[in-house]
Amino acid sequence: MGHISENILSLRQELPSGVELVAVSKFKSEEEIMEAYGAGQRVFGESRPQELKEKAESMPKDIEWHFIGHLQSNKIKMTVPYVKLIHSVDSPKLFNEISSWCDRNGYSVDVLLELHIASEESKQGFSEEEVSDFLKGMQEAPAHVRIRGVMGMASLTDDEAVVRREFAHLNSVFDRIAALRLPYLDRFDLKSFGMTNDYRIAVEMGSNMVRIGTRIFGPRGVRI
Ligand SMILES: *Cc1c(COP(=O)(O)O)cnc(C)c1O
């Protein structure tokens, strides 16, 4: 058995039931992805529309693709047809564009709202206030886009206490949104927190969906 399938199997052993593993396959070859597939993995995450499209068109149809990267409006049409879930809806504008594209073209998609935490330099994503204003301001349920939960990243730091605090915060934002009991959030249940370096802490703090690349496929950009 190769390293990739061993890694998949050991992650499955390690992750509590109820935590979905998204195998992040960006920059990885179809051959590498097929090794994970052979170990039973069906959910894969990609971050570039063109790469996603090519893989989705040529790989087995029972793969569930997730989009996890920054999505530009002009790439919506190249992405939505291939994915079950977009993790990275980071503005009302992007949400509305996805929603109207789906209405016009007869597609449906699930999305997560990407949260940014105060201490991060990156301004990508919703603050808690923005997300709650956005949701409360929604006039009606979007016909073809279902908001399934939130995605968030902790700071890149070795300080475990900081990471722990940030995931706790993201988790509490999720709880407060869920507590709004908005009618169009009837399946608001996903918390996509945690990657190779911090998924253990993320899961401890309440994540139920982890996005893991390096721990499965090895470092990106290194040919083995
Ligand atoms: C690349 C990427 C990951 C996976 O990162 P690893 O450290 O390789 O596990 C997870 N989430 C997002 C948004 C990414 O872009």
PDB file of C-alpha atoms in Angstrom, residues 71 73 76 80 86 88-103 109-114 126 131 134-135 138-149 184-185:
ATOM      1  CA  LEU A  71     -13.713  32.371  -6.301  1.00  0.00           C
ATOM      2  CA  SER A  73     -17.204  36.074 -10.292  1.00  0.00           C
ATOM      3  CA  ILE A  76     -18.609  30.877 -11.286  1.00  0.00           C
ATOM      4  CA  VAL A  80     -20.584  25.544  -9.940  1.00  0.00           C
ATOM      5  CA  ILE A  86     -18.294  25.916  -2.149  1.00  0.00           C
ATOM      6  CA  SER A  88     -15.311  30.088   0.333  1.00  0.00           C
ATOM      7  CA  VAL A  89     -18.190  32.479  -0.230  1.00  0.00           C
ATOM      8  CA  ASP A  90     -16.582  35.570   1.214  1.00  0.00           C
ATOM      9  CA  SER A  91     -18.922  38.443   0.350  1.00  0.00           C
ATOM     10  CA  PRO A  92     -22.617  39.208  -0.222  1.00  0.00           C
ATOM     11  CA  LYS A  93     -21.677  40.155  -3.779  1.00  0.00           C
ATOM     12  CA  LEU A  94     -20.212  36.741  -4.542  1.00  0.00           C
ATOM     13  CA  PHE A  95     -23.166  35.031  -2.885  1.00  0.00           C
ATOM     14  CA  ASN A  96     -25.650  37.007  -4.984  1.00  0.00           C
ATOM     15  CA  GLU A  97     -23.739  36.337  -8.167  1.00  0.00           C
ATOM     16  CA  ILE A  98     -23.643  32.601  -7.511  1.00  0.00           C
ATOM     17  CA  SER A  99     -27.329  32.656  -6.661  1.00  0.00           C
ATOM     18  CA  SER A 100     -28.415  34.503  -9.795  1.00  0.00           C
ATOM     19  CA  TRP A 101     -26.125  32.406 -11.993  1.00  0.00           C
ATOM     20  CA  CYS A 102     -27.764  29.260 -10.565  1.00  0.00           C
ATOM     21  CA  ASP A 103     -31.260  30.701 -11.138  1.00  0.00           C
ATOM     22  CA  VAL A 109     -25.183  24.375  -5.052  1.00  0.00           C
ATOM     23  CA  ASP A 110     -24.448  24.304  -1.351  1.00  0.00           C
ATOM     24  CA  VAL A 111     -22.215  26.990   0.126  1.00  0.00           C
ATOM     25  CA  LEU A 112     -20.420  27.919   3.307  1.00  0.00           C
ATOM     26  CA  LEU A 113     -19.882  31.515   4.344  1.00  0.00           C
ATOM     27  CA  GLU A 114     -16.211  32.208   4.936  1.00  0.00           C
ATOM     28  CA  PHE A 126     -17.250  38.011   6.605  1.00  0.00           C
ATOM     29  CA  VAL A 131     -22.553  37.776   8.288  1.00  0.00           C
ATOM     30  CA  PHE A 134     -26.256  39.815   5.495  1.00  0.00           C
ATOM     31  CA  LEU A 135     -28.409  36.932   6.680  1.00  0.00           C
ATOM     32  CA  MET A 138     -32.064  38.487   3.086  1.00  0.00           C
ATOM     33  CA  GLN A 139     -35.575  38.972   1.755  1.00  0.00           C
ATOM     34  CA  GLU A 140     -36.343  35.391   0.869  1.00  0.00           C
ATOM     35  CA  ALA A 141     -34.731  31.996   0.677  1.00  0.00           C
ATOM     36  CA  PRO A 142     -32.406  31.731  -2.292  1.00  0.00           C
ATOM     37  CA  ALA A 143     -34.023  29.293  -4.723  1.00  0.00           C
ATOM     38  CA  HIS A 144     -30.914  27.371  -5.721  1.00  0.00           C
ATOM     39  CA  VAL A 145     -28.229  28.078  -3.166  1.00  0.00           C
ATOM     40  CA  ARG A 146     -28.355  26.476   0.243  1.00  0.00           C
ATOM     41  CA  ILE A 147     -26.266  27.975   3.032  1.00  0.00           C
ATOM     42  CA  ARG A 148     -24.943  24.961   4.885  1.00  0.00           C
ATOM     43  CA  GLY A 149     -22.607  26.565   7.405  1.00  0.00           C
ATOM     44  CA  TYR A 184     -33.632  29.724   4.997  1.00  0.00           C
ATOM     45  CA  LEU A 185     -31.007  28.201   7.287  1.00  0.00           C
TER      46      LEU A 185
END
